[in-house]
Short mmCIF file of C-alpha atoms and ligand atoms in Angstrom, two decimals:
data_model
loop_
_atom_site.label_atom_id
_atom_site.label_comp_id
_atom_site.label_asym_id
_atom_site.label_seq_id
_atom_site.Cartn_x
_atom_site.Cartn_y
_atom_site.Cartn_z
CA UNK A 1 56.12 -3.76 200.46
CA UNK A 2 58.85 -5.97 202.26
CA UNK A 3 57.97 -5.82 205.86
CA UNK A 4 59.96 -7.10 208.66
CA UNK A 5 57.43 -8.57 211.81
CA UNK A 6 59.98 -9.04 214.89
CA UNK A 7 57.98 -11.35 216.91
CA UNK A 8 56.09 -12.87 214.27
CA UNK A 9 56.21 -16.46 215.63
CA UNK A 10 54.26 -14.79 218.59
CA UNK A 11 50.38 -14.75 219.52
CA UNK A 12 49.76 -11.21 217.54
CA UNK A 13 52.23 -11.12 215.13
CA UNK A 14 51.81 -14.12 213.60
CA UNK A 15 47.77 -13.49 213.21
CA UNK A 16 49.38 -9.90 211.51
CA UNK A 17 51.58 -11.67 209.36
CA UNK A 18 48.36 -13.75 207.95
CA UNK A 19 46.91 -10.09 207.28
CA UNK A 20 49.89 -8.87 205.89
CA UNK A 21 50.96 -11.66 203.12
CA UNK A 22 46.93 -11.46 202.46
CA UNK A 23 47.03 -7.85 201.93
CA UNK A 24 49.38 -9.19 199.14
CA UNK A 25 52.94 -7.65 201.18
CA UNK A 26 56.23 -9.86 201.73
CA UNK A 27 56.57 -10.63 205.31
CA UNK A 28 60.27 -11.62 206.72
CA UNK A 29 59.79 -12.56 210.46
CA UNK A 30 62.34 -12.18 213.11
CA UNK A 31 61.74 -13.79 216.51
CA UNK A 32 64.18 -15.60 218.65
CA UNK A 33 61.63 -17.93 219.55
CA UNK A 34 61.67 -17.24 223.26
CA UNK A 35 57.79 -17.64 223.94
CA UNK A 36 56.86 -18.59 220.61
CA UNK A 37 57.59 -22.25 218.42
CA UNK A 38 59.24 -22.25 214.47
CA UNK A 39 56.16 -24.22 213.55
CA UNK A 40 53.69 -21.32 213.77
CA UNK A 41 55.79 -20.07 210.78
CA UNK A 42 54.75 -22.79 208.26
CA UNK A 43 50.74 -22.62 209.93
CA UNK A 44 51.10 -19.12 208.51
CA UNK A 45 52.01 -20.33 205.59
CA UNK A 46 49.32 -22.57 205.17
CA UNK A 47 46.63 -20.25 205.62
CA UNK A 48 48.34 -17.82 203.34
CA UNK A 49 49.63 -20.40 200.49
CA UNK A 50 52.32 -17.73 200.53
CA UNK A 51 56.07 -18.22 201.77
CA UNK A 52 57.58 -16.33 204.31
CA UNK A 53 61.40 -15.99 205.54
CA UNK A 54 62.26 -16.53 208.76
CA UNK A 55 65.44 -15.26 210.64
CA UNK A 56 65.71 -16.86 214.35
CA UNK A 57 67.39 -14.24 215.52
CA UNK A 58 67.70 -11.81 219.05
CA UNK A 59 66.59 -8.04 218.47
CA UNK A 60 68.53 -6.88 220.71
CA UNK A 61 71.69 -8.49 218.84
CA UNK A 62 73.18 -5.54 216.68
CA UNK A 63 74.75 -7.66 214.48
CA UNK A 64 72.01 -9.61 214.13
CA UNK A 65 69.41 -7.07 213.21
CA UNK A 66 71.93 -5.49 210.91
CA UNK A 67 72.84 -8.44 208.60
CA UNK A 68 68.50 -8.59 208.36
CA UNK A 69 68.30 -5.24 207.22
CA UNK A 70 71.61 -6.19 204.82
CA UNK A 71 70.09 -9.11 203.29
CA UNK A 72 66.46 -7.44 202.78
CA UNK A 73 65.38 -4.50 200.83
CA UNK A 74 62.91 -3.44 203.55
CA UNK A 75 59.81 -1.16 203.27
CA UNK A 76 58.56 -0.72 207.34
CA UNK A 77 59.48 -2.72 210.56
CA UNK A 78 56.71 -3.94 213.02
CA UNK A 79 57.72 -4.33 216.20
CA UNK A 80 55.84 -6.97 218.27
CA UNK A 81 59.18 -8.42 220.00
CA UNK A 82 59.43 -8.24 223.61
CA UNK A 83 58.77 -9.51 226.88
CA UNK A 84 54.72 -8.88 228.11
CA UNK A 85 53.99 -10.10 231.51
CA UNK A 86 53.10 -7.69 233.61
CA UNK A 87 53.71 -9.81 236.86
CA UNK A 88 56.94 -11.42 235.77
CA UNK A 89 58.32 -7.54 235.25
CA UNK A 90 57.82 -6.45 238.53
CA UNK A 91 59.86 -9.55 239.72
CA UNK A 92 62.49 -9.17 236.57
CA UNK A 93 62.94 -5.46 235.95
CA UNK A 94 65.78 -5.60 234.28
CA UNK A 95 65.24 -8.23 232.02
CA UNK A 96 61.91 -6.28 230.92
CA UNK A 97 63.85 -2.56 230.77
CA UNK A 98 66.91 -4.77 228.91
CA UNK A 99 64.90 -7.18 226.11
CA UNK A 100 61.86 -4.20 225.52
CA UNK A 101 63.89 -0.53 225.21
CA UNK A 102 67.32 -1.81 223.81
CA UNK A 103 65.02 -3.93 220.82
CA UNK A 104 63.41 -0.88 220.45
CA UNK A 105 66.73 1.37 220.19
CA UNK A 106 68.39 -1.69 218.02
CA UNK A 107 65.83 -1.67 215.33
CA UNK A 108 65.20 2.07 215.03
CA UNK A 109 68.69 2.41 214.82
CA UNK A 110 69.05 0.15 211.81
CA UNK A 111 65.99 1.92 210.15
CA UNK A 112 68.24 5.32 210.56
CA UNK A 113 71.45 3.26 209.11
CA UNK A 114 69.74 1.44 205.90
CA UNK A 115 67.27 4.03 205.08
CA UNK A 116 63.91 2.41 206.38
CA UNK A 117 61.12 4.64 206.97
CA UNK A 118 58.12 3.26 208.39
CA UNK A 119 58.16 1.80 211.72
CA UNK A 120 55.11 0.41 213.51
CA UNK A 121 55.46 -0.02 217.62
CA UNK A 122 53.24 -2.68 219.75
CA UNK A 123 52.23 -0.12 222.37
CA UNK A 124 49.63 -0.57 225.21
CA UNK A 125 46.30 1.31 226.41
CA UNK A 126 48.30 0.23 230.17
CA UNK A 127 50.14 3.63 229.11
CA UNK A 128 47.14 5.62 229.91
CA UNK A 129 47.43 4.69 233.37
CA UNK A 130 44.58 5.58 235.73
CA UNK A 131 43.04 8.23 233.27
CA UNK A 132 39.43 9.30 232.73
CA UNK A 133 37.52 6.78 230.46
CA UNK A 134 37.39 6.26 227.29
CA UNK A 135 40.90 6.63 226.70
CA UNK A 136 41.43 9.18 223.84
CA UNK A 137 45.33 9.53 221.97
CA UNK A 138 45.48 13.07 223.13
CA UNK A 139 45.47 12.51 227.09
CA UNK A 140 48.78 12.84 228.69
CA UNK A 141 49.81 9.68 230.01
CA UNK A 142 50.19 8.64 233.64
CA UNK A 143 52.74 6.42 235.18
CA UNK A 144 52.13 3.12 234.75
CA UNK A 145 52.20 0.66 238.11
CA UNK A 146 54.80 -1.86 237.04
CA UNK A 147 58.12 -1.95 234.67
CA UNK A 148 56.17 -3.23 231.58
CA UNK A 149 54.20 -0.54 230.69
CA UNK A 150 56.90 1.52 231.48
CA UNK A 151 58.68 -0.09 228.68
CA UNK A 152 55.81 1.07 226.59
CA UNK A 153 55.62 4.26 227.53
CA UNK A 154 59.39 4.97 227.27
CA UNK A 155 59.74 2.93 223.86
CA UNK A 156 56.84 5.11 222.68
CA UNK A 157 58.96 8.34 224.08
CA UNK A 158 62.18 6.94 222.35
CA UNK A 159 60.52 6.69 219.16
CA UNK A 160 59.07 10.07 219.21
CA UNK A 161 62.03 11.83 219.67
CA UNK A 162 63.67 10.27 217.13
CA UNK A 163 61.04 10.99 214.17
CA UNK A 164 61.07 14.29 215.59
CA UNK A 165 64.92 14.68 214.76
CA UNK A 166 64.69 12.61 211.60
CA UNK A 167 61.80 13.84 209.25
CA UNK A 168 62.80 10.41 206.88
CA UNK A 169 61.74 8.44 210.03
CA UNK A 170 57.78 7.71 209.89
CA UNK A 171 56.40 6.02 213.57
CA UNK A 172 52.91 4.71 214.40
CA UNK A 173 52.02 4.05 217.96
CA UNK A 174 49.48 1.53 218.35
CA UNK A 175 47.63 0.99 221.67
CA UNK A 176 45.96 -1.95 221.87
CA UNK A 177 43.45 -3.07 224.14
CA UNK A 178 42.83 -6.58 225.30
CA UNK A 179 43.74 -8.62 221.93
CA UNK A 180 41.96 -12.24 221.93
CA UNK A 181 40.33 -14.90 219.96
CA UNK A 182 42.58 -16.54 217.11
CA UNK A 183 42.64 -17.08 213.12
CA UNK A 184 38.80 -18.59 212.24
CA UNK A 185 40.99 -21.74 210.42
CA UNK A 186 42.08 -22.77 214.15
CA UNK A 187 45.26 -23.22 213.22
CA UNK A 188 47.26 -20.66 214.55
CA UNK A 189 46.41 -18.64 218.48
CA UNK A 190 47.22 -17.76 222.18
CA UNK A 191 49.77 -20.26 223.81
CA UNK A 192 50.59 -19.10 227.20
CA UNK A 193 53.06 -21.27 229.21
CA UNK A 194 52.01 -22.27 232.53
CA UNK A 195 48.65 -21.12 234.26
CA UNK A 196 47.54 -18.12 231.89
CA UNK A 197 47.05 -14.66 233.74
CA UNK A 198 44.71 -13.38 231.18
CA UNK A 199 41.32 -14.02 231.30
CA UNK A 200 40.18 -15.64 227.75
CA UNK A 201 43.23 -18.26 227.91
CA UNK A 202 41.96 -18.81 231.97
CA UNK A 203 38.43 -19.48 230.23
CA UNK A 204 38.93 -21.79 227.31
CA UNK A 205 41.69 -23.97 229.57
CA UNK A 206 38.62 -24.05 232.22
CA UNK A 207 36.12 -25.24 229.07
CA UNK A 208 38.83 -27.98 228.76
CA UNK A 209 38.79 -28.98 231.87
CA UNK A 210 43.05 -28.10 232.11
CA UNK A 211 41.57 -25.78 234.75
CA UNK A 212 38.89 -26.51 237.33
CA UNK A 213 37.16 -23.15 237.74
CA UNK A 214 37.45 -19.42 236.82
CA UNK A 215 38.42 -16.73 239.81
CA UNK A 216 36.82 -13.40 239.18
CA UNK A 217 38.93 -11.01 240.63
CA UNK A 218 36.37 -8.95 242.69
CA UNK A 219 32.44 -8.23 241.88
CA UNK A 220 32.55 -5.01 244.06
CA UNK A 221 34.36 -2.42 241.35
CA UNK A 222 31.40 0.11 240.17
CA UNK A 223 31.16 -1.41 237.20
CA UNK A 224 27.63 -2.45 235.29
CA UNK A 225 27.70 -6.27 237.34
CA UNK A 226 30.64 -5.16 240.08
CA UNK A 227 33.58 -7.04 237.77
CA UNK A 228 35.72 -5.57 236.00
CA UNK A 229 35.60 -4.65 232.50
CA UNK A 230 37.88 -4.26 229.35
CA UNK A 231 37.65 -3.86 225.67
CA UNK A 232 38.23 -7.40 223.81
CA UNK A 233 39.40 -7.13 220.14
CA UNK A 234 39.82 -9.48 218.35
CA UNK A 235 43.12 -10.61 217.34
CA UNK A 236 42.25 -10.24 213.69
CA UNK A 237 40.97 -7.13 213.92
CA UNK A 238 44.00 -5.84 215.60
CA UNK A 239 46.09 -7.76 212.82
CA UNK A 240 44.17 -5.21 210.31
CA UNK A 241 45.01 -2.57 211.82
CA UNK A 242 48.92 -3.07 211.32
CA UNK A 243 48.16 -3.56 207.87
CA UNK A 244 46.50 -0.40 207.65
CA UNK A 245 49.14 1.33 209.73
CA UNK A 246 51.81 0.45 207.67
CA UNK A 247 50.55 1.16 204.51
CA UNK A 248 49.35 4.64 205.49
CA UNK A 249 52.43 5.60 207.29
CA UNK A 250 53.06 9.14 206.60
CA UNK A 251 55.76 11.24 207.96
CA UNK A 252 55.84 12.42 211.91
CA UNK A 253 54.27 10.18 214.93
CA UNK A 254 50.58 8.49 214.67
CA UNK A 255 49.11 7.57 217.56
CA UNK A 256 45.58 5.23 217.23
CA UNK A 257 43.97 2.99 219.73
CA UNK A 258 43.03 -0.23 218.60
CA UNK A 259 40.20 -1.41 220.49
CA UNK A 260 36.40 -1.59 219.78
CA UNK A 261 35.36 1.57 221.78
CA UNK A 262 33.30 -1.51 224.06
CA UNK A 263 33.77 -2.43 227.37
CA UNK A 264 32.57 -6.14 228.34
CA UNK A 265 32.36 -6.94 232.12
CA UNK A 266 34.31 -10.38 233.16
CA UNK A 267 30.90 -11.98 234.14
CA UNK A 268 29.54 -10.79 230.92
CA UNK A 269 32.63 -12.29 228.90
CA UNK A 270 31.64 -15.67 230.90
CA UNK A 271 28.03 -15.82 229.81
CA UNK A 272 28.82 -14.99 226.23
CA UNK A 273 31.41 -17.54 226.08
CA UNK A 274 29.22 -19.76 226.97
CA UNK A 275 26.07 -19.13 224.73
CA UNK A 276 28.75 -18.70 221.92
CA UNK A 277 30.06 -22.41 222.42
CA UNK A 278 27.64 -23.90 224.91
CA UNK A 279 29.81 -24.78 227.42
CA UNK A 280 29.35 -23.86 231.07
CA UNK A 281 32.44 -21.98 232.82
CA UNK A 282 32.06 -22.78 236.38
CA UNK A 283 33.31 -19.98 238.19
CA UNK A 284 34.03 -18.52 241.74
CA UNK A 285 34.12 -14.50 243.41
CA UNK A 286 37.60 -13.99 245.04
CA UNK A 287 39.30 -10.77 245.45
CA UNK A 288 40.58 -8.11 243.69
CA UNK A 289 43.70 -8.69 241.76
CA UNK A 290 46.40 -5.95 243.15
CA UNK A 291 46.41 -3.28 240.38
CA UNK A 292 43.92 -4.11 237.90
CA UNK A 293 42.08 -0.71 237.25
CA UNK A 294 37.86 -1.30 237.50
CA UNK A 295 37.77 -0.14 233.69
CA UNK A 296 38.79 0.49 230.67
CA UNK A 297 38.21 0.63 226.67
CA UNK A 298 39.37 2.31 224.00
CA UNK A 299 37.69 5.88 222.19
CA UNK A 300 37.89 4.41 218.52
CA UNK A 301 37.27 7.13 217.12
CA UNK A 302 40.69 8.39 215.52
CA UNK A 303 41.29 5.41 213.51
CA UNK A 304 38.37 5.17 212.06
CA UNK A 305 39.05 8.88 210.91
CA UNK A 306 42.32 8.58 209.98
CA UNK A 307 42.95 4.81 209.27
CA UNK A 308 39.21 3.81 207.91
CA UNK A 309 39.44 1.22 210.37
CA UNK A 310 37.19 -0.11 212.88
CA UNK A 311 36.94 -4.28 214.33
CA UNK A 312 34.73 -6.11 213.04
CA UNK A 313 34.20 -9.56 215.50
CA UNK A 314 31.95 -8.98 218.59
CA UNK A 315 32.52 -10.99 221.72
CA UNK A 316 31.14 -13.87 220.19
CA UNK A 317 33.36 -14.45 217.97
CA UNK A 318 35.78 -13.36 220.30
CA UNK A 319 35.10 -16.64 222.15
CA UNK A 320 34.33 -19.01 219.39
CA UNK A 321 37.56 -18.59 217.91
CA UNK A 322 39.80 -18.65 220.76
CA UNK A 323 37.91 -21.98 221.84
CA UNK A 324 37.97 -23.28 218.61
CA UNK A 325 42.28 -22.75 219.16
CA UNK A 326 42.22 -23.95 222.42
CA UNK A 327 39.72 -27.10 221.59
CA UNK A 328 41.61 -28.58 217.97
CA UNK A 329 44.95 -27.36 218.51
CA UNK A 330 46.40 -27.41 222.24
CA UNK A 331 47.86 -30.00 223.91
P1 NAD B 1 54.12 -13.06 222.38
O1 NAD B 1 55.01 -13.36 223.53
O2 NAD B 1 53.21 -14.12 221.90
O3 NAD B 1 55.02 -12.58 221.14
C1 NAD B 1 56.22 -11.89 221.29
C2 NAD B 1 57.26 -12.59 220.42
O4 NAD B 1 58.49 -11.88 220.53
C3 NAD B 1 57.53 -14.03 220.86
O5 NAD B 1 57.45 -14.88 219.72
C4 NAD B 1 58.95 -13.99 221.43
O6 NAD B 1 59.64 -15.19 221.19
C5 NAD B 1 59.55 -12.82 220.66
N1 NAD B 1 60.64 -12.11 221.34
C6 NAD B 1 60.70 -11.61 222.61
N2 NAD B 1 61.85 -10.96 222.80
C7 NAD B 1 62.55 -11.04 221.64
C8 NAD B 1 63.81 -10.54 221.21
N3 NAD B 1 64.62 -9.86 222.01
N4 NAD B 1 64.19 -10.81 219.93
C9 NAD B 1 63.41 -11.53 219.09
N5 NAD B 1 62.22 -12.01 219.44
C10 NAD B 1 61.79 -11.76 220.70
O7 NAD B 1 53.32 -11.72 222.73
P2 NAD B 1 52.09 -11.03 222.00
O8 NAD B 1 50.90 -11.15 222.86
O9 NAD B 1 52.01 -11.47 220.59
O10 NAD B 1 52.55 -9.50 222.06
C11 NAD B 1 53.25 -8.88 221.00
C12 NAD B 1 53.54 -7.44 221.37
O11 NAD B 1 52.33 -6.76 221.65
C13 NAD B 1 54.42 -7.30 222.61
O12 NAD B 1 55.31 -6.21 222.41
C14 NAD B 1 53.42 -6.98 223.70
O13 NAD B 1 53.99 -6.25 224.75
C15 NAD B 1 52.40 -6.14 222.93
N6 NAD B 1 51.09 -6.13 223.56
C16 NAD B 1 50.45 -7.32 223.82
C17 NAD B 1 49.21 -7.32 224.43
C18 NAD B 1 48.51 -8.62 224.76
O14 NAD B 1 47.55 -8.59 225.54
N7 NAD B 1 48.89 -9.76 224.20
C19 NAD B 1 48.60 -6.10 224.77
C20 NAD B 1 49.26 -4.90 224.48
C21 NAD B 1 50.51 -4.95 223.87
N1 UDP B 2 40.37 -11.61 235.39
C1 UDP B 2 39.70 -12.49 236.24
N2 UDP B 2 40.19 -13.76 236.41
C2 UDP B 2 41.31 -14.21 235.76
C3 UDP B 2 41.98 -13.30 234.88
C4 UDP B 2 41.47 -12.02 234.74
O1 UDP B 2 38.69 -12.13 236.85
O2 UDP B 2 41.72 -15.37 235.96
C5 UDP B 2 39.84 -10.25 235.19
C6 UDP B 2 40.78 -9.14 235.57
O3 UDP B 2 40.65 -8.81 236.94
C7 UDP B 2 40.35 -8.00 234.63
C8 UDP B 2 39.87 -8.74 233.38
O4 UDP B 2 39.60 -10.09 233.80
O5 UDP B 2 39.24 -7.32 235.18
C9 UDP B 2 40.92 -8.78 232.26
O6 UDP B 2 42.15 -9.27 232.80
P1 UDP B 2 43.36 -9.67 231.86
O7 UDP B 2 44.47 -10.16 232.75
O8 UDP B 2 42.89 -10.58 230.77
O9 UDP B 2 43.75 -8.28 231.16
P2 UDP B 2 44.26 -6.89 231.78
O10 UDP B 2 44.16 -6.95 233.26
O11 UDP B 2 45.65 -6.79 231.30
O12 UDP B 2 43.37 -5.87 231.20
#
């Protein structure tokens, strides 16, 4: 298959392109290199050995996208592109409502015009909003607190509707949990600009010494240790499951969580990053962060079923691989 990854230069869907060109597919990237450098295109192809085209280019630029879909004979979009920081959105609302739902209507539209079917969306498990736990495909979503996961759960709405009214129009909705780690070669990872907000990027900067110490954001949720806790895939993992997505795209609207079905406390993500890579993460209680739920993870369950898929790391290699990233390879 010819698949176009919008966003490929970017922390996800470059580690998906790896998986792609290694599932033996041609990948033709599209990013417009807004949070993401041209060089992580040729680190993709040297862990592949395989070429890949690139097309700097604005998703949300008709023309643009168009003369793409002209100049390939494409077989499925993936759609990482867009903006993801959930702060920055409440602060920028349009820009997040502008950049994430008109991409979204752009490249679904040019699907409809040259006669691509199979369209794979970046969604969120933030679209479950403050719902029972685990988080299963078939719960109705609540609002989200901020405009970025609105942008999820709207893009997901938009792209509903439209299979729904165009049977030749195949969309798979995947919700990932908390992606991190990196490619085992070290070459290619998580760049955040500025102070990350995420916790692994926060951890290996602090192993660096970039940072001085960790913040836990509150040790008083009821949670197994009182922080909070997620489920951590890693970002391999999660790059299989696009591959697997895309190739089994069947007609209608496929919804799959891709998590690990585990949930890892922050204080337990701290020790295990440090037996993994014996490093100590000094580290300090401070409050709660406003709006971080006291936790989540994923029921894996349906992809497994549907998809044969399930991840594979465990939080140690979670944490040797993003620090093996963040030790070789960052400035
Ligand atoms: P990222 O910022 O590393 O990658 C996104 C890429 O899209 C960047 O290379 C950026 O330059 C590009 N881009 C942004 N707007 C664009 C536009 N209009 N046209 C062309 N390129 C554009 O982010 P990521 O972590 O790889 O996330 C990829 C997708 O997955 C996003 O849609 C994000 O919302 C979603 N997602 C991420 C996470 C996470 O924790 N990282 C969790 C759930 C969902
Ligand atoms: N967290 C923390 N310190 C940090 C960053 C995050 O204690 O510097 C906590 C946060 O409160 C949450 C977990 O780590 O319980 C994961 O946060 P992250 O921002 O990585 O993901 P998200 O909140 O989007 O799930």
């Amino acid at each position: 298959m010819n698949i176009l990854v919008t966003g490929g230069a970017g922390y996800i869907g470059s580690h998906t392109c790896v998986a792609i060109l290694q599932a033996g597919h041609m990948v033709i990237v599209a990013d417009n290199l807004f949070n993401s450098k041209a060089e992580t295109i040729d680190e993709i192809k040297k862990i592949t050995g395989k070429d890949v085209v690139f097309h700097k280019a604005d998703m949300t630029d008709e023309a643009a996208v168009d003369e793409i879909f002209r100049s390939h004979k494409l077989d499925g979009v993936i759609h990482f592109a867009g903006f993801k920081a959930v702060g920055e959105s409440v602060e920028k609302p349009l820009n997040y409502y502008y950049n994430n739902l008109v991409s979204t209507m752009v490249l679904a539209k040019a699907c409809l015009r040259h006669g691509v079917k199979r369209f794979v969306f970046s969604s969120s498990a933030t679209v479950y909003g403050d719902n029972a736990i685990p988080y299963v495909e078939t719960m109705k979503l609540q609002p989200t607190t901020n405009p970025y996961g609105e942008t999820k759960a709207m893009s997901e709405r938009i792209l509903t509707d439209i299979a729904k009214a165009n049977p030749d129009f195949f969309v798979s909705l995947l919700r990932y949990f908390n992606p991190v780690g990196a490619h085992e070669s070290g070459l290619i990872g998580e760049s955040p600009n500025g102070i990350p907000n995420n916790l692994m990027p926060y951890v290996t900067q602090v192993a660096k010494g970039k940072l001085k110490k960790l913040r836990v954001f509150g040790n008083d949720y009821p949670t197994v240790d009182g922080t909070g806790v997620r489920d951590y895939i890693h970002v391999m993992d999660l790059a299989e499951g696009h591959v697997v997505a895309v190739e089994n795209l069947t007609e209608g609207v496929h919804v799959y969580n891709l998590g690990t079905g585990q949930g890892t406390s922050v204080l337990q993500l701290v020790k295990a990053f440090e037996e993994a890579n014996n490093i100590e993460i000094p580290y300090e209680i401070v409050g709660r962060r406003p709006g971080d739920l006291p936790e989540y993870y994923a029921d894996a369950g349906k992809a497994k079923l549907e998809l044969d898929w399930t991840a594979k790391h465990d939080i140690f290699d979670m944490c040797r691989d993003a620090w093996r990233f963040e030790k070789n390879y960052q400035e």
